[in-house]
Amino acid sequence: MRIATWNVNSVRARGERIAAWLQRGDVDVAAVQETKCRDDQFPAELFTDLGYEVAHHGLSQWNGVAVLSRVGIEDVQIGFPGQPGWGETESAEARALGATCGGVRVWSLYVPNGREVDDPHYGYKLRWLEALRAYGAGCLAENPQARIALCGDFNVAPRDEDVWDMAEFEGKTHVTKPERDAFAGLVDAGFAEVVRPYTPGPGVYTYWDYKQLSFPKRKGMRIDFVLASPALASRVSGAVIDREERKGKGASDHAPVMVDLDGGAEDESAAADTTGPTSA
């Protein structure tokens, strides 16, 4: 089974491109972020026509997450328990969607950017990551054999080699110690970073800004990950960052990240007790 994650930076702008990539990449399950649309605006037919089931959570022209699966979708969950909100009324944003696909609990996650270190959004980002860690740790405590994939744009570069020049990031978000500690907390909770062993750096990235010819100049960041629970990590047989999808007219500023699992799609019963509570 092949699981992928991709921040598409507008599903309506890139729907045809995403559909072509799903076929070309032989992707079984795709966790998609930054769809930038409401549920009623999501172009589901582009994917259902290819045999994919669709789950989407979008509230406005910002954020938005989806799971596309050709191996079934069960137990769709919007948000995770403890997920913090944003704004004066602390309402939950469309940043997390979980679904069981072929025996794997797949989460599509769009971690808050943080903006600037002295911005309230930075504190929101750290709270969000801590809540995700607590939820993930709780799931594994309840069922150590749960097969869970935390997929998405984490907006954290965990290592110095994950940005093109650390000097350029001095005093900026994505590389601060609290952010890196929060990411490490997810790993310490039992979720392995399963892509890096197959795509070692330095100079290996998943995101390149549209500005200043960042892509051809190789000024990128590694911020998109698949973090797998122990039972799932043991099944990983390969991974790739599809850098080709960052090329050409109309590309997203992120590249898809794909992980291959041994064993193929399995009974959804294998993912028993992995869903947790069904609302944030």
XYZ file of N, CA and C in Angstrom, residues 5-251:
741
model
N 1.423 12.188 1.396
C 0.951 13.443 1.963
C 1.396 14.578 1.066
N 0.510 15.570 0.899
C 0.824 16.676 -0.007
C 0.046 17.917 0.403
N 0.773 18.986 0.659
C 0.168 20.310 0.800
C 0.017 20.859 -0.615
N -1.225 20.909 -1.093
C -1.467 21.232 -2.506
C -1.645 22.728 -2.763
N -1.811 23.509 -1.691
C -1.942 24.966 -1.847
C -3.059 25.315 -2.830
N -4.258 24.818 -2.541
C -5.510 25.043 -3.283
C -5.862 23.868 -4.180
N -6.832 23.099 -3.718
C -7.273 21.935 -4.496
C -8.050 22.358 -5.737
N -8.713 23.497 -5.678
C -9.460 23.952 -6.858
C -8.518 24.425 -7.965
N -7.406 25.011 -7.583
C -6.440 25.474 -8.577
C -5.646 24.317 -9.178
N -5.535 23.206 -8.436
C -4.644 22.123 -8.865
C -5.327 20.764 -8.924
N -6.659 20.754 -8.991
C -7.394 19.506 -8.966
C -6.983 18.530 -10.049
N -6.896 19.002 -11.282
C -6.527 18.126 -12.399
C -5.112 17.591 -12.223
N -4.246 18.437 -11.721
C -2.862 18.016 -11.503
C -2.795 16.956 -10.403
N -3.571 17.128 -9.351
C -3.591 16.146 -8.269
C -4.122 14.810 -8.770
N -5.194 14.859 -9.562
C -5.778 13.628 -10.091
C -4.774 12.881 -10.966
N -4.046 13.606 -11.800
C -3.045 12.973 -12.661
C -1.919 12.366 -11.838
N -1.518 13.061 -10.793
C -0.459 12.556 -9.915
C -0.887 11.294 -9.185
N -2.126 11.237 -8.711
C -2.613 10.038 -8.035
C -2.473 8.812 -8.922
N -2.822 8.973 -10.181
C -2.726 7.855 -11.123
C -1.271 7.531 -11.456
N -0.512 8.545 -11.743
C 0.883 8.339 -12.128
C 1.693 7.747 -10.970
N 1.377 8.200 -9.754
C 2.104 7.732 -8.583
C 1.558 6.461 -7.976
N 0.447 5.939 -8.523
C -0.162 4.710 -8.012
C -0.400 4.817 -6.506
N -1.001 5.926 -6.108
C -1.212 6.233 -4.690
C -2.515 5.609 -4.205
N -2.444 4.889 -3.097
C -3.638 4.280 -2.515
C -4.380 5.235 -1.587
N -3.625 5.959 -0.770
C -4.228 6.897 0.178
C -3.416 8.185 0.153
N -4.108 9.313 0.008
C -3.441 10.613 0.008
C -4.021 11.493 1.098
N -3.144 11.978 1.968
C -3.510 12.996 2.943
C -3.166 14.343 2.313
N -4.165 15.202 2.179
C -4.016 16.460 1.449
C -4.246 17.621 2.412
N -3.400 18.635 2.313
C -3.539 19.811 3.169
C -3.638 21.092 2.343
N -4.113 22.113 3.028
C -4.296 23.459 2.468
C -5.148 23.405 1.204
N -6.318 22.799 1.333
C -7.243 22.722 0.201
C -7.853 24.080 -0.124
N -7.940 24.958 0.859
C -8.408 26.326 0.656
C -9.821 26.396 0.094
N -10.718 25.590 0.646
C -12.110 25.665 0.201
C -13.029 25.067 1.253
N -14.299 25.416 1.144
C -15.325 24.802 1.980
C -15.647 23.409 1.437
N -16.368 22.634 2.237
C -16.743 21.287 1.805
C -17.549 21.303 0.511
N -18.455 22.289 0.380
C -19.298 22.331 -0.816
C -18.541 22.792 -2.056
N -17.319 23.290 -1.885
C -16.512 23.732 -3.018
C -15.475 22.694 -3.436
N -15.339 21.635 -2.666
C -14.297 20.645 -2.933
C -14.647 19.833 -4.186
N -13.751 19.716 -5.162
C -14.044 19.030 -6.431
C -13.933 17.513 -6.305
N -14.807 16.936 -5.501
C -14.713 15.507 -5.182
C -14.790 14.622 -6.413
N -15.569 15.037 -7.421
C -15.770 14.175 -8.585
C -14.474 13.906 -9.345
N -13.517 14.808 -9.247
C -12.237 14.576 -9.894
C -11.586 13.293 -9.378
N -11.853 12.982 -8.113
C -11.207 11.843 -7.471
C -12.129 10.619 -7.393
N -13.405 10.861 -7.175
C -14.331 9.722 -7.166
C -14.411 9.068 -8.542
N -14.254 9.849 -9.598
C -14.246 9.289 -10.950
C -13.070 8.337 -11.164
N -12.034 8.479 -10.340
C -10.862 7.602 -10.426
C -10.945 6.428 -9.449
N -12.048 6.352 -8.704
C -12.212 5.250 -7.765
C -11.810 5.555 -6.337
N -11.580 6.829 -6.030
C -11.206 7.222 -4.679
C -12.436 7.655 -3.879
N -12.481 7.260 -2.626
C -13.439 7.838 -1.692
C -12.816 9.093 -1.098
N -13.651 10.032 -0.708
C -13.172 11.343 -0.295
C -13.751 11.733 1.057
N -12.886 12.214 1.929
C -13.306 12.880 3.163
C -12.607 14.232 3.184
N -13.363 15.301 3.423
C -12.801 16.648 3.403
C -13.372 17.458 4.545
N -12.519 18.312 5.115
C -12.967 19.264 6.132
C -12.392 20.624 5.782
N -13.287 21.525 5.371
C -12.886 22.883 5.040
C -13.964 23.860 5.463
N -13.545 24.980 6.028
C -14.497 25.954 6.566
C -14.492 27.279 5.815
N -13.423 27.542 5.064
C -13.294 28.836 4.393
C -12.239 28.711 3.299
N -11.736 29.859 2.854
C -10.698 29.856 1.828
C -9.318 29.621 2.419
N -9.255 29.356 3.731
C -7.982 29.099 4.394
C -7.955 27.663 4.915
N -6.755 27.124 5.057
C -6.557 25.796 5.647
C -7.269 24.716 4.817
N -7.902 23.763 5.449
C -8.597 22.692 4.748
C -7.743 21.448 4.621
N -8.336 20.287 4.988
C -7.617 19.007 4.949
C -8.530 17.941 4.356
N -7.913 16.948 3.722
C -8.685 15.884 3.085
C -7.920 14.572 3.144
N -8.678 13.473 3.013
C -8.107 12.147 2.818
C -8.784 11.551 1.596
N -7.981 11.087 0.647
C -8.468 10.430 -0.559
C -7.993 8.984 -0.505
N -8.911 8.029 -0.689
C -8.526 6.626 -0.541
C -9.229 5.736 -1.553
N -8.475 4.832 -2.152
C -9.057 3.818 -3.017
C -9.069 2.452 -2.333
N -8.781 2.447 -1.004
C -8.833 1.197 -0.228
C -9.856 1.331 0.906
N -10.810 2.244 0.733
C -11.878 2.432 1.699
C -11.609 3.559 2.678
N -12.695 4.151 3.163
C -12.631 5.176 4.204
C -13.672 4.840 5.263
N -13.222 4.714 6.493
C -14.121 4.426 7.617
C -13.779 5.369 8.771
N -14.766 5.570 9.648
C -14.545 6.282 10.914
C -13.885 7.644 10.717
N -14.479 8.456 9.866
C -13.935 9.793 9.622
C -14.078 10.640 10.887
N -13.012 11.321 11.224
C -12.957 12.113 12.452
C -12.441 13.511 12.145
N -13.235 14.514 12.461
C -12.826 15.904 12.266
C -12.169 16.408 13.542
N -10.898 16.748 13.453
C -10.170 17.222 14.608
C -9.837 16.109 15.575
N -8.936 16.391 16.490
C -8.565 15.426 17.523
C -8.849 16.033 18.900
N -9.147 15.190 19.882
C -9.454 15.701 21.218
C -8.326 16.570 21.760
N -8.708 17.724 22.272
C -7.720 18.650 22.814
C -7.159 19.621 21.801
N -7.537 19.494 20.539
C -7.020 20.395 19.510
C -7.397 21.830 19.849
N -6.422 22.715 20.015
C -6.746 24.096 20.385
C -7.341 24.865 19.222
N -8.059 25.904 19.553
C -8.642 26.760 18.536
C -7.855 28.044 18.382
N -8.306 28.864 17.434
C -7.641 30.130 17.148
C -8.683 31.226 17.036
N -8.290 32.426 17.409
C -9.194 33.559 17.324
C -9.752 33.944 18.669
N -10.491 35.029 18.680
C -11.032 35.539 19.935
C -11.970 34.551 20.597
N -12.671 33.774 19.790
C -13.600 32.784 20.339
C -12.977 31.391 20.428
N -11.687 31.257 20.093
C -10.962 29.981 20.175
C -11.692 28.868 19.429
N -12.076 29.120 18.197
C -12.744 28.088 17.413
C -11.698 27.235 16.681
N -12.005 25.928 16.560
C -11.083 25.007 15.897
C -11.036 25.285 14.406
N -9.845 25.320 13.840
C -9.675 25.512 12.413
C -9.677 24.160 11.695
N -9.800 24.212 10.376
C -9.824 22.983 9.563
C -8.395 22.527 9.303
N -7.799 21.903 10.316
C -6.389 21.536 10.256
C -6.126 20.054 10.539
N -7.132 19.277 10.852
C -6.898 17.872 11.181
C -8.103 17.032 10.775
N -7.829 15.939 10.070
C -8.866 15.012 9.636
C -8.287 13.605 9.673
N -8.986 12.702 10.349
C -8.536 11.323 10.447
C -9.521 10.377 9.793
N -9.021 9.260 9.248
C -9.865 8.237 8.649
C -9.095 6.922 8.610
N -9.824 5.820 8.736
C -9.210 4.501 8.636
C -9.298 4.033 7.186
N -8.128 3.734 6.614
C -8.033 3.358 5.204
C -7.182 2.095 5.088
N -7.795 1.003 4.679
C -7.057 -0.228 4.506
C -6.332 -0.692 5.751
N -6.943 -0.505 6.905
C -6.349 -0.952 8.150
C -5.382 0.015 8.792
N -5.212 1.209 8.209
C -4.309 2.216 8.747
C -5.107 3.455 9.122
N -4.862 3.966 10.298
C -5.483 5.216 10.718
C -4.645 6.362 10.176
N -5.153 7.035 9.158
C -4.420 8.094 8.472
C -4.933 9.452 8.935
N -4.013 10.296 9.359
C -4.341 11.668 9.729
C -3.735 12.633 8.721
N -4.555 13.533 8.216
C -4.081 14.637 7.391
C -4.006 15.864 8.290
N -2.795 16.401 8.463
C -2.540 17.440 9.445
C -1.887 18.657 8.813
N -2.417 19.811 9.149
C -1.828 21.069 8.696
C -1.530 21.901 9.932
N -0.307 21.774 10.409
C 0.109 22.434 11.651
C 0.180 23.943 11.426
N -0.275 24.739 12.388
C -0.193 26.200 12.235
C 1.226 26.663 11.912
N 1.323 27.716 11.137
C 2.611 28.233 10.670
C 3.427 28.871 11.790
N 2.761 29.602 12.668
C 3.467 30.297 13.734
C 3.782 31.743 13.434
N 3.848 32.075 12.147
C 4.081 33.456 11.693
C 5.419 34.000 12.169
N 5.441 34.674 13.314
C 6.674 35.217 13.883
C 6.802 34.739 15.327
N 8.035 34.709 15.816
C 8.273 34.178 17.156
C 7.524 34.964 18.224
N 7.336 36.265 18.014
C 6.652 37.086 19.003
C 5.157 37.248 18.700
N 4.646 36.478 17.745
C 3.235 36.539 17.377
C 2.436 35.533 18.201
N 1.200 35.844 18.600
C 0.378 34.863 19.316
C 0.200 33.558 18.558
N 0.314 33.601 17.243
C 0.163 32.395 16.440
C 1.266 31.382 16.735
N 2.420 31.867 17.173
C 3.529 30.982 17.532
C 3.164 30.141 18.765
N 2.580 30.789 19.762
C 2.129 30.048 20.936
C 1.030 29.063 20.596
N 0.148 29.463 19.699
C -0.912 28.576 19.219
C -0.308 27.342 18.551
N 0.714 27.548 17.757
C 1.393 26.436 17.083
C 1.954 25.445 18.100
N 2.610 25.941 19.128
C 3.199 25.062 20.133
C 2.118 24.304 20.918
N 1.024 24.981 21.226
C -0.090 24.305 21.921
C -0.692 23.224 21.030
N -0.797 23.519 19.763
C -1.374 22.575 18.799
C -0.531 21.308 18.721
N 0.776 21.486 18.626
C 1.674 20.339 18.543
C 1.667 19.529 19.830
N 1.590 20.202 20.965
C 1.539 19.481 22.237
C 0.249 18.689 22.365
N -0.862 19.260 21.912
C -2.136 18.541 21.954
C -2.097 17.317 21.042
N -1.460 17.461 19.881
C -1.317 16.321 18.974
C -0.465 15.239 19.619
N 0.630 15.633 20.269
C 1.481 14.653 20.955
C 0.694 13.902 22.019
N -0.076 14.639 22.818
C -0.848 14.013 23.889
C -1.878 13.047 23.317
N -2.519 13.438 22.239
C -3.515 12.560 21.626
C -2.856 11.306 21.069
N -1.761 11.483 20.340
C -1.075 10.334 19.761
C -0.548 9.391 20.819
N 0.028 9.942 21.886
C 0.538 9.111 22.971
C -0.597 8.342 23.629
N -1.747 8.994 23.768
C -2.899 8.325 24.359
C -3.388 7.165 23.516
N -3.393 7.346 22.191
C -3.810 6.267 21.296
C -2.896 5.053 21.427
N -1.586 5.310 21.512
C -0.642 4.200 21.619
C -0.686 3.545 22.997
N -1.006 4.322 24.014
C -1.151 3.732 25.345
C -2.344 2.791 25.380
N -3.424 3.158 24.703
C -4.615 2.316 24.641
C -4.390 1.080 23.778
N -3.648 1.232 22.695
C -3.411 0.116 21.787
C -2.017 0.242 21.177
N -1.013 -0.383 21.789
C 0.360 -0.280 21.274
C 0.525 -0.821 19.859
N -0.416 -1.661 19.408
C -0.323 -2.238 18.067
C -1.090 -1.430 17.022
N -1.611 -0.290 17.415
C -2.357 0.543 16.473
C -1.463 0.986 15.326
N -2.011 0.930 14.122
C -1.286 1.382 12.940
C -1.790 2.782 12.595
N -0.973 3.774 12.908
C -1.350 5.176 12.766
C -0.298 5.910 11.950
N -0.744 6.708 10.999
C 0.148 7.554 10.210
C -0.251 9.013 10.409
N 0.640 9.792 11.008
C 0.446 11.236 11.144
C 1.113 11.889 9.945
N 0.304 12.354 8.996
C 0.810 12.832 7.709
C 0.514 14.320 7.553
N 1.467 15.059 7.030
C 1.112 16.432 6.738
C 2.249 17.414 6.713
N 1.838 18.669 6.673
C 2.735 19.814 6.710
C 2.861 20.218 8.172
N 4.021 19.903 8.763
C 4.223 20.169 10.184
C 4.778 21.560 10.440
N 5.202 22.258 9.403
C 5.745 23.605 9.545
C 6.867 23.676 10.574
N 7.639 22.599 10.651
C 8.832 22.543 11.496
C 9.941 21.869 10.694
N 11.122 22.459 10.720
C 12.321 21.827 10.156
C 13.115 21.279 11.331
N 13.035 19.968 11.601
C 13.590 19.416 12.837
C 15.107 19.504 12.967
N 15.830 19.567 11.850
C 17.297 19.579 11.892
C 17.833 20.771 11.097
N 19.064 21.162 11.420
C 19.697 22.253 10.678
C 19.770 21.932 9.193
N 20.015 20.682 8.846
C 20.150 20.299 7.443
C 18.828 20.382 6.676
N 17.735 20.639 7.403
C 16.420 20.692 6.764
C 16.079 22.066 6.210
N 17.009 23.001 6.285
C 16.859 24.303 5.623
C 18.150 24.584 4.862
N 18.052 25.415 3.832
C 19.207 25.611 2.969
C 20.332 26.380 3.634
N 19.994 27.239 4.612
C 21.024 28.034 5.278
C 20.468 28.493 6.620
N 20.980 27.933 7.700
C 20.464 28.291 9.029
C 20.639 29.773 9.323
N 21.653 30.383 8.754
C 21.872 31.810 9.000
C 20.695 32.644 8.514
N 20.023 32.169 7.468
C 18.869 32.875 6.928
C 17.649 32.777 7.852
N 17.678 31.847 8.804
C 16.519 31.604 9.660
C 16.736 32.087 11.090
N 17.792 32.806 11.325
C 18.062 33.286 12.668
C 16.901 34.157 13.157
N 16.346 33.792 14.306
C 15.243 34.540 14.888
C 13.899 34.284 14.247
N 13.818 33.296 13.356
C 12.571 33.030 12.648
C 11.955 31.711 13.100
N 10.681 31.561 12.751
C 9.967 30.340 13.103
C 10.446 29.159 12.251
N 9.931 27.999 12.579
C 10.195 26.716 11.918
C 11.465 26.027 12.407
N 12.409 26.789 12.976
C 13.673 26.187 13.403
C 13.990 26.458 14.874
N 13.083 27.096 15.603
C 13.383 27.426 16.988
C 13.405 26.166 17.856
N 14.065 26.250 18.975
C 14.162 25.092 19.870
C 12.792 24.631 20.366
N 11.888 25.526 20.788
C 10.567 25.037 21.215
C 9.824 24.280 20.123
N 9.922 24.742 18.884
C 9.259 24.038 17.783
C 9.897 22.674 17.554
N 11.209 22.642 17.540
C 11.900 21.375 17.341
C 11.654 20.419 18.516
N 11.592 20.952 19.715
C 11.288 20.115 20.875
C 9.884 19.527 20.755
N 8.942 20.328 20.243
C 7.568 19.851 20.075
C 7.519 18.727 19.049
N 8.266 18.864 17.974
C 8.330 17.804 16.966
C 8.985 16.558 17.560
N 10.075 16.756 18.298
C 10.750 15.628 18.938
C 9.822 14.923 19.922
N 8.897 15.685 20.523
C 7.939 15.087 21.440
C 7.051 14.061 20.761
N 6.690 14.318 19.503
C 5.905 13.354 18.737
C 6.706 12.083 18.495
N 7.977 12.241 18.170
C 8.846 11.079 17.953
C 9.025 10.313 19.257
N 9.255 11.032 20.343
C 9.429 10.389 21.641
C 8.168 9.667 22.095
N 7.011 10.135 21.631
C 5.749 9.489 21.978
C 5.564 8.163 21.249
N 6.424 7.901 20.252
C 6.379 6.620 19.568
C 6.183 6.693 18.071
N 6.167 7.914 17.519
C 5.909 8.076 16.092
C 7.225 8.334 15.346
N 7.628 7.364 14.542
C 8.913 7.436 13.852
C 8.811 8.249 12.573
N 9.847 9.009 12.295
C 9.947 9.755 11.044
C 10.442 8.772 9.971
N 9.520 8.216 9.181
C 9.847 7.058 8.343
C 10.348 7.405 6.941
N 10.323 8.670 6.575
C 10.752 9.054 5.230
C 12.250 9.336 5.176
N 12.790 9.972 6.181
C 14.191 10.400 6.161
C 15.179 9.250 5.905
N 14.983 8.052 6.484
C 15.945 6.975 6.207
C 16.091 6.655 4.726
N 15.049 6.908 3.943
C 15.090 6.627 2.507
C 15.414 7.863 1.676
N 15.406 9.040 2.312
C 15.689 10.295 1.603
C 16.618 11.158 2.461
N 17.828 10.667 2.735
C 18.717 11.400 3.640
C 19.181 12.727 3.046
N 19.437 13.692 3.932
C 19.966 14.970 3.529
C 21.475 14.999 3.698
N 22.063 16.181 3.652
C 21.409 17.495 3.551
C 20.958 17.817 2.126
N 20.234 18.907 2.020
C 19.792 19.373 0.715
C 18.561 18.685 0.179
N 17.863 17.933 1.028
C 16.636 17.250 0.612
C 15.458 17.970 1.260
N 14.574 18.528 0.436
C 13.507 19.386 0.941
C 12.149 18.956 0.406
N 11.097 19.507 1.020
C 9.727 19.251 0.572
C 8.990 20.539 0.218
N 9.591 21.683 0.523
C 8.942 22.985 0.298
C 9.973 23.971 -0.227
N 9.534 24.753 -1.219
C 10.342 25.832 -1.775
C 9.420 27.021 -2.017
N 9.752 28.163 -1.465
C 8.940 29.367 -1.650
C 8.846 29.710 -3.131
N 7.722 30.351 -3.502
C 7.569 30.817 -4.875
C 8.495 31.988 -5.199
N 8.951 32.672 -4.167
C 9.694 33.911 -4.371
C 11.178 33.652 -4.654
N 11.788 34.591 -5.371
C 13.241 34.672 -5.557
C 13.853 33.388 -6.126
N 13.111 32.714 -7.003
C 13.619 31.519 -7.671
C 14.129 30.477 -6.677
N 13.388 30.320 -5.593
C 13.842 29.428 -4.526
C 14.021 27.987 -4.992
N 13.130 27.519 -5.878
C 13.224 26.121 -6.302
C 14.461 25.864 -7.157
N 14.680 26.594 -8.235
C 15.898 26.324 -9.016
C 17.179 26.598 -8.247
N 17.123 27.488 -7.259
C 18.311 27.782 -6.447
C 18.466 26.807 -5.274
N 17.558 25.845 -5.187
C 17.590 24.816 -4.135
C 17.518 25.408 -2.731
N 16.762 26.489 -2.588
C 16.554 27.097 -1.278
C 15.239 26.580 -0.700
N 15.297 25.403 -0.125
C 14.093 24.752 0.358
C 14.114 24.434 1.836
N 13.048 23.749 2.261
C 12.902 23.309 3.647
C 12.263 21.920 3.649
N 12.656 21.099 4.593
C 11.972 19.822 4.804
C 11.006 20.019 5.972
N 9.714 20.122 5.647
C 8.713 20.377 6.684
C 7.494 19.464 6.562
N 7.469 18.590 5.544
C 6.344 17.671 5.334
C 6.804 16.258 5.696
N 6.010 15.590 6.536
C 6.463 14.314 7.089
C 5.335 13.294 7.169
N 5.739 12.031 7.245
C 4.868 10.946 7.677
C 5.497 10.376 8.945
N 4.786 10.489 10.052
C 5.227 9.932 11.324
C 4.378 8.703 11.605
N 5.015 7.563 11.795
C 4.306 6.292 11.893
C 4.438 5.679 13.279
N 3.351 5.080 13.746
C 3.373 4.332 14.996
C 4.272 3.113 14.835
N 4.721 2.501 15.943
C 5.649 1.363 15.824
C 5.139 0.240 14.940
N 3.872 -0.131 15.077
C 3.331 -1.238 14.281
C 3.283 -0.909 12.802
N 3.138 0.371 12.474
C 3.131 0.778 11.072
C 4.545 0.980 10.555
N 5.411 1.572 11.361
C 6.787 1.837 10.937
C 7.502 0.547 10.552
N 7.171 -0.538 11.220
C 7.817 -1.817 10.921
C 7.450 -2.347 9.545
N 6.400 -1.787 8.937
C 5.949 -2.235 7.615
C 6.451 -1.352 6.487
N 7.123 -0.266 6.803
C 7.590 0.650 5.759
C 8.728 0.010 4.969
N 8.564 0.000 3.657
C 9.566 -0.622 2.790
C 10.255 0.375 1.864
N 9.807 1.620 1.876
C 10.418 2.630 1.032
C 9.702 3.957 1.152
N 10.358 5.009 0.690
C 9.749 6.341 0.721
C 10.447 7.221 -0.306
N 9.711 8.198 -0.791
C 10.270 9.113 -1.793
C 9.609 10.479 -1.665
N 10.370 11.514 -1.940
C 9.842 12.866 -2.078
C 9.755 13.145 -3.572
N 8.544 13.379 -4.067
C 8.320 13.528 -5.505
C 8.622 14.963 -5.931
N 9.904 15.259 -6.044
C 10.356 16.609 -6.371
C 9.867 17.067 -7.740
N 9.579 16.127 -8.639
C 9.123 16.485 -9.977
C 7.813 17.272 -9.940
N 6.995 17.018 -8.914
C 5.703 17.702 -8.829
C 5.820 19.156 -8.399
N 7.016 19.573 -8.018
C 7.230 20.995 -7.714
C 7.594 21.767 -8.984
N 7.794 21.062 -10.070
C 8.211 21.688 -11.316
C 7.004 22.073 -12.178
N 7.244 22.986 -13.097
C 6.244 23.306 -14.102
C 5.246 24.361 -13.679
N 4.456 24.777 -14.636
C 3.447 25.809 -14.409
C 2.344 25.294 -13.502
N 1.946 26.105 -12.548
C 0.839 25.761 -11.677
C 1.169 24.781 -10.577
N 2.448 24.607 -10.248
C 2.836 23.669 -9.194
C 2.536 24.239 -7.815
